[in-house]
Structure formats: C-alpha cells, structure tokens
Tab-separated table of C-alpha atoms in Angstrom:
chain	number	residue	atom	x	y	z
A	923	UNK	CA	99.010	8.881	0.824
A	924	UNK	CA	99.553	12.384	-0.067
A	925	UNK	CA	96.267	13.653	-2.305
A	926	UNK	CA	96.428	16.329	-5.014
A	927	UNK	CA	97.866	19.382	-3.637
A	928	UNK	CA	97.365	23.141	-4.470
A	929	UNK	CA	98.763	26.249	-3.357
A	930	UNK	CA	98.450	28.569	-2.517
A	931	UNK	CA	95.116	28.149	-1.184
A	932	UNK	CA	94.440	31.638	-0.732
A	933	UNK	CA	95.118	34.431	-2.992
A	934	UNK	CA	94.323	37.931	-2.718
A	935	UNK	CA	95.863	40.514	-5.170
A	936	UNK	CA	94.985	43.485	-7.011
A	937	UNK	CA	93.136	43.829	-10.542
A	938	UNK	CA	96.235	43.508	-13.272
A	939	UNK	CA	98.756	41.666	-11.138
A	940	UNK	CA	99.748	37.850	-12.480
A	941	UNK	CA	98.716	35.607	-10.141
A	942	UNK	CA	99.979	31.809	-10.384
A	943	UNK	CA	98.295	28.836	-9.087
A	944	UNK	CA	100.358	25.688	-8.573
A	945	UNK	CA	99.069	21.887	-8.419
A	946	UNK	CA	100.823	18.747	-7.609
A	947	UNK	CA	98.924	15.606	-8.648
A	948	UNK	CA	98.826	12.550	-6.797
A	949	UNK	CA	101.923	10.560	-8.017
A	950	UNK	CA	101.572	7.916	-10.975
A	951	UNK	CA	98.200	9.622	-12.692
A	952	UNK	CA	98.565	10.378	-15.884
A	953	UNK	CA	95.573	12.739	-16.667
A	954	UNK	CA	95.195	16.792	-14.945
A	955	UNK	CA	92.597	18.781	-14.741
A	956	UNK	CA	92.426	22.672	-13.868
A	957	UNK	CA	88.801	23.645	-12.997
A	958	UNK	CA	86.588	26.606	-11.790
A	959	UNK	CA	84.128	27.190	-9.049
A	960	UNK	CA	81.500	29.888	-9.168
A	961	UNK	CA	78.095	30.557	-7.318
A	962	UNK	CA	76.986	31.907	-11.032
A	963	UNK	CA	78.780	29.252	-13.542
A	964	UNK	CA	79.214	25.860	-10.835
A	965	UNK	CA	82.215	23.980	-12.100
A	966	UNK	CA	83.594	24.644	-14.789
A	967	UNK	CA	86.714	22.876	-16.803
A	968	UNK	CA	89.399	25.309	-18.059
A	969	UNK	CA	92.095	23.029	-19.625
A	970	UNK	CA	92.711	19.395	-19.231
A	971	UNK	CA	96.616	17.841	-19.700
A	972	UNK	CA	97.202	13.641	-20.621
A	973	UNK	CA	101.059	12.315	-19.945
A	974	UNK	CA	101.695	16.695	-19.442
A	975	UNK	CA	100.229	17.271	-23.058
A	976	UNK	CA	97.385	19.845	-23.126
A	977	UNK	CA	94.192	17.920	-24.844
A	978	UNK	CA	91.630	20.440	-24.833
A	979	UNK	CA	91.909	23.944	-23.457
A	980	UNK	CA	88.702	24.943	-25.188
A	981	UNK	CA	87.160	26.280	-21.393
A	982	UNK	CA	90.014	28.725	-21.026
A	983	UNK	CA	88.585	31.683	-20.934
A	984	UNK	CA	90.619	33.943	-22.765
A	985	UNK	CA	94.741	34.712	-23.811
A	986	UNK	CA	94.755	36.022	-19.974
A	987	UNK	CA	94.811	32.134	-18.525
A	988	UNK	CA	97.910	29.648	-19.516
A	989	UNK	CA	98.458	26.537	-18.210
A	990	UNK	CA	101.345	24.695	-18.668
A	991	UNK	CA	102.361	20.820	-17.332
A	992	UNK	CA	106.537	21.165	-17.701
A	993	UNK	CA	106.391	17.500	-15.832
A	994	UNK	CA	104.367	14.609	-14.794
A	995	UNK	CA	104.429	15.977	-10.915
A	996	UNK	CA	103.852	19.546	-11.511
A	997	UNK	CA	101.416	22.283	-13.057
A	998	UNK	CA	100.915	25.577	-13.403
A	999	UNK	CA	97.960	27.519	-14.444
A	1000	UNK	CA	98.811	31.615	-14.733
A	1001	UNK	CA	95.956	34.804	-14.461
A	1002	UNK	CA	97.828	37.748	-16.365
A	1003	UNK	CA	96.669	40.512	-16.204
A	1004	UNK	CA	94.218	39.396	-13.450
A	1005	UNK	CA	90.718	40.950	-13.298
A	1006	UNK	CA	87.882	41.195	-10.469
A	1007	UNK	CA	85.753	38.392	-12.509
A	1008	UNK	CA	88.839	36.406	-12.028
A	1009	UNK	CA	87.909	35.312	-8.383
A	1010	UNK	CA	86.498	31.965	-8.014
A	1011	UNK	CA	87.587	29.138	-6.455
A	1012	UNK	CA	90.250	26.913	-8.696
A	1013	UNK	CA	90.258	22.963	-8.310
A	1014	UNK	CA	93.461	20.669	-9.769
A	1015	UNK	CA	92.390	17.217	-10.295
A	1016	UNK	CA	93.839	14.259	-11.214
A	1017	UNK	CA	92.972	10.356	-12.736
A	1018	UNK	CA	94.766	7.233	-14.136
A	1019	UNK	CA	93.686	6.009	-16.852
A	1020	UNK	CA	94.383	2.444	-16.214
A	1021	UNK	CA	91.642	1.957	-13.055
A	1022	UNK	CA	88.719	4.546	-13.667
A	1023	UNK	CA	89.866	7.441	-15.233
A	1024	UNK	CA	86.483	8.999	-14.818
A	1025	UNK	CA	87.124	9.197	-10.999
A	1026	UNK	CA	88.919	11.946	-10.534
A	1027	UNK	CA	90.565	13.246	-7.071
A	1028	UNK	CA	90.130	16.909	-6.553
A	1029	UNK	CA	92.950	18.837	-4.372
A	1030	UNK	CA	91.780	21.390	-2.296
A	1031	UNK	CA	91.338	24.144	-4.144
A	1032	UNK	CA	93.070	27.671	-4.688
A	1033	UNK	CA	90.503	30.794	-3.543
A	1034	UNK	CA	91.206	33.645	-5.372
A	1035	UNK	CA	89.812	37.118	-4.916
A	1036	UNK	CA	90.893	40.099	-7.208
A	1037	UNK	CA	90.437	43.522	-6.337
B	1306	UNK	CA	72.236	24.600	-23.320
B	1307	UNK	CA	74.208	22.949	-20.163
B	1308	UNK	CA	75.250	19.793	-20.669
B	1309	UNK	CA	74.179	18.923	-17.654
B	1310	UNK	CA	71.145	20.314	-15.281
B	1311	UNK	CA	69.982	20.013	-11.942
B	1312	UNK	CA	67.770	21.341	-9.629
B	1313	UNK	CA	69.879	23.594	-7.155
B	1314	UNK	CA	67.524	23.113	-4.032
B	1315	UNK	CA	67.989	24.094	-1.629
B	1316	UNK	CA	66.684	20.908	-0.294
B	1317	UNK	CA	65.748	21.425	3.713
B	1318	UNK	CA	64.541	17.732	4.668
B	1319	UNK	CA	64.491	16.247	8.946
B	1320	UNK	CA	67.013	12.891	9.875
B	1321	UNK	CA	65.241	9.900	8.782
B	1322	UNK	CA	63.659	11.489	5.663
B	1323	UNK	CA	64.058	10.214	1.843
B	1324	UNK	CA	64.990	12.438	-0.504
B	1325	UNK	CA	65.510	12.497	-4.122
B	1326	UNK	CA	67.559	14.289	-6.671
B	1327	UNK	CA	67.188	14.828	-10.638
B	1328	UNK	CA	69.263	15.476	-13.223
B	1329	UNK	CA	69.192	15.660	-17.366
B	1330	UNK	CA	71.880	15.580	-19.503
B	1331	UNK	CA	71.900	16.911	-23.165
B	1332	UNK	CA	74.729	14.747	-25.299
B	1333	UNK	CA	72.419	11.723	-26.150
B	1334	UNK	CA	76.176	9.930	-26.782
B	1335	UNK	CA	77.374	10.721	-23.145
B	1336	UNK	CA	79.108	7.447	-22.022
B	1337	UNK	CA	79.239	7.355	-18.027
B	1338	UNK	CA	77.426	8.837	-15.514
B	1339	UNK	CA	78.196	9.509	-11.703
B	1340	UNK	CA	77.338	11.698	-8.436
B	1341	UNK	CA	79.903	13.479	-6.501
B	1342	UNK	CA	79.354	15.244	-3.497
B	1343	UNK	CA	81.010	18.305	-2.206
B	1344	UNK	CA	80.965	19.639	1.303
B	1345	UNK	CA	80.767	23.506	2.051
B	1346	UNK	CA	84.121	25.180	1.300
B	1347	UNK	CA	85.916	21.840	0.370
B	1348	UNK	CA	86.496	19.858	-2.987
B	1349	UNK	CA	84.182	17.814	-5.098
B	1350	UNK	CA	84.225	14.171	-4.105
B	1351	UNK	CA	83.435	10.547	-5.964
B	1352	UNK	CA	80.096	9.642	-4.325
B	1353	UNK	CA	79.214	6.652	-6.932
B	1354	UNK	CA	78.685	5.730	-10.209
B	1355	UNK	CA	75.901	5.550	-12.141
B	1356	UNK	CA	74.930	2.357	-14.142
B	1357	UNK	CA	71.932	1.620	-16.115
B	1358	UNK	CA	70.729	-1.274	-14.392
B	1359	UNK	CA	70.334	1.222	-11.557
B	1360	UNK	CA	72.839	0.582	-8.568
B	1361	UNK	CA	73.333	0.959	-4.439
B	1362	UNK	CA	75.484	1.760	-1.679
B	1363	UNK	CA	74.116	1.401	1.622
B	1364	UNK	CA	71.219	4.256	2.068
B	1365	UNK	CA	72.078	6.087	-1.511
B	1366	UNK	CA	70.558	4.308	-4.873
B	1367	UNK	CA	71.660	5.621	-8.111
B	1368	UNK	CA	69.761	5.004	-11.630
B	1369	UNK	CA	69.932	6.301	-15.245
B	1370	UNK	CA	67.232	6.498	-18.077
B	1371	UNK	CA	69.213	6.338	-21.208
B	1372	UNK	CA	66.173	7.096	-23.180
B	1373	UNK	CA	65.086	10.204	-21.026
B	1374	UNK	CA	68.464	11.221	-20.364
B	1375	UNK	CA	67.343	11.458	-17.026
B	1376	UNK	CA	69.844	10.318	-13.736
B	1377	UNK	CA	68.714	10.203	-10.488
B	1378	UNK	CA	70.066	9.514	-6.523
B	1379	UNK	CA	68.021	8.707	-3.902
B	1380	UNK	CA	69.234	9.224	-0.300
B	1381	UNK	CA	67.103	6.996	2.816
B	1382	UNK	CA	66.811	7.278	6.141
B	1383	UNK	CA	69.015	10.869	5.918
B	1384	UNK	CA	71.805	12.150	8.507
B	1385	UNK	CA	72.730	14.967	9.357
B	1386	UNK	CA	76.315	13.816	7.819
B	1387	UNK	CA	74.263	13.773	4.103
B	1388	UNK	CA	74.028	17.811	4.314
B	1389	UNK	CA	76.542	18.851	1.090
B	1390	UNK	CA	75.933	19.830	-2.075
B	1391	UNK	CA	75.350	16.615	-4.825
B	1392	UNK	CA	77.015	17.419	-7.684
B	1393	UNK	CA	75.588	15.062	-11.055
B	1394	UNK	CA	78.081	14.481	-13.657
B	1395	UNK	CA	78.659	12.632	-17.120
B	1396	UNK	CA	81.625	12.089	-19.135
B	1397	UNK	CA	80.630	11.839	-22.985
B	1398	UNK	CA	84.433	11.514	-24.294
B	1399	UNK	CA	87.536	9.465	-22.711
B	1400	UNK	CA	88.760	11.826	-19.538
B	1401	UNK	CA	86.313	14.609	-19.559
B	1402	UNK	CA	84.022	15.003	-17.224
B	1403	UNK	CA	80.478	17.814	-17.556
B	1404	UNK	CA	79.473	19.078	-13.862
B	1405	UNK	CA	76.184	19.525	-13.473
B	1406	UNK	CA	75.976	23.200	-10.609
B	1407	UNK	CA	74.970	20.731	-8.169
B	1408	UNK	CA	71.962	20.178	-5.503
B	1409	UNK	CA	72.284	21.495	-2.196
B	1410	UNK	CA	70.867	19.507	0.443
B	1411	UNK	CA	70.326	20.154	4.384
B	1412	UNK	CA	69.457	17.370	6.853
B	1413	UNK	CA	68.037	19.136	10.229
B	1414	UNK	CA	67.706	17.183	13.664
C-alpha cells in the first residue's frame, strides 16, 4: 500500500522565490498534518486539515506560509516569499479517525534549503 | 514552556545494554501519550503507545505517571537496530499531537 507521499523531496531555491510543497495522504484518512523539522525547534506542527477543512493553523509561522487541502487526496502548503530560516525539513502526515487517529503516518519528508 | 521535554542524549550505550528514556509533559489535561521513533534522515514513526497501567512490546516497556506528568521507555538487551532518535509525544485535544525534540540514542558493537 502506497504511504503518504511528498514531493518534491528536495528543494533548493533562492531567498524570495515561492516554493510549493505537495503531499498526497494515504487514501481514506480523513485528518492532514503539515509539520516542521529543525535541529533548533524539533518538530513542529504548522497547520492541521479534518475532511480538507483547516482546524488550527495557529503554528504557521507567518502570512508567508498557506496551506490549502482543495481535496481529500491532495495538499499544498506554499513558502512566498521564501527566506534562509525557511529551510528545514517538512513532514505531511496523515490519520483516520475511526481506528487511532493519534497514530499518524508520516511521508517522507520535503528538505528544503533557501539561499 | 514546551509542552513536551526530553533529554536529547546523546545516549552512547554497547549491544545488550538497558537503557532508559524520560520525558515531562506540561498540559496536566493531556489525554494520550506515545513514543515514536525516527531514524537518521527519515520520518517519524509509531513506536507504541503509552498507557497508564504501564505497557510492553517485546524488549521496549512504556509507562506514564499521571501525577508527575512524567513518561518513560525502557529499551533491554539493545541492538544495534535500536540506534534512532525516540521521539515522546502526547496529544491533549482530538487529532493533535505535541513532539517532544526527541532522544538520540546509539547502540555500539
């Protein structure tokens, strides 16, 4: 069975390009999560999306991140402008709430460096 | 304050060796509690849950103090397959979970 899948997984681009990080989640969940990895911060939650409606975006940074979830198969989480303190590594996950919503399946994450 | 905190190691410990990680939490209301475990340069993964009778799988044993706010895992008889980083985490509201930065561990031969 396909898992949660990101892409790209590897990013590189320049301080004030838009960058846009895509995430599939594993088919029939109902709950997606867009997090961040840093050595500083650990993980950290940006925005979290039940049946594609954003609950809480409280973690998103700032007006520079937007996530949207146009379908139940498909999300999108935007950098724009992007800025050096940008790069981290970005994790999509997904649960169902129905068997343990609290276990939730990472994809493999999107590495993005800004110059 | 972090919601939740944990020791970042590094842990360094030989095969065979017990070893034992701590975390606290700060929301007195949290509602579940678990450890995930996340290999160098990949994605965190469900290790177990945490339940307050205290619970096991295999060489790992998992307990929470409700009153200290206190989770811990113990790992026995370690392999060199244990070394990743163990991530403690607690959800205090329906679909959210709080990372704790995690505890690096290394099992040498």
């Amino acid at each position: 069975d396909a898992g949660v899948i990101q892409s790209p997984r590897h990013e590189v681009t320049e301080m004030g390009q838009e960058v846009t990080l895509r995430c599939k989640p594993i088919s029939g969940h109902d709950y997606l999560f867009w997090y961040r990895q840093t050595m500083m911060r650990g993980l950290e939650l940006l925005i979290y999306f039940n049946n594609n409606v954003p609950i809480d975006d409280s973690g998103m940074p700032e007006d520079r991140f937007s996530a949207k979830m146009p379908n139940a198969s498909f999300s999108t989480l935007k950098i724009q402008p992007s800025e050096p303190r940008d790069s981290a590594v970005y994790f999509c996950a997904s649960s169902w709430a129905r068997t343990n919503l609290n276990e939730q399946f990472f994809g493999p994450g999107t590495r993005l460096t800004v110059l | 304050r972090k919601e939740v905190e944990q020791d970042p190691g590094p842990f360094n410990v030989p095969e065979g060796a017990t070893v034992a990680f701590n975390c606290t939490y700060s929301n007195s209301a949290s509602q579940s509690f678990f450890w995930y475990r996340q290999d160098c340069r990949k994605e965190p993964k469900l290790l177990m849950s945490v339940y307050s009778s205290g619970n096991e799988d295999g060489r790992f044993t998992a307990q929470l103090n409700r009153a200290s706010q206190y989770i811990s895992l113990l790992i026995r008889d370690s392999k060199l397959s244990d070394s990743a980083t163990y991530l403690c985490v607690v959800s205090s509201t329906l679909g959210r979970l709080y990372f704790g930065r995690g505890t690096q561990l290394t099992v040498w031969p």
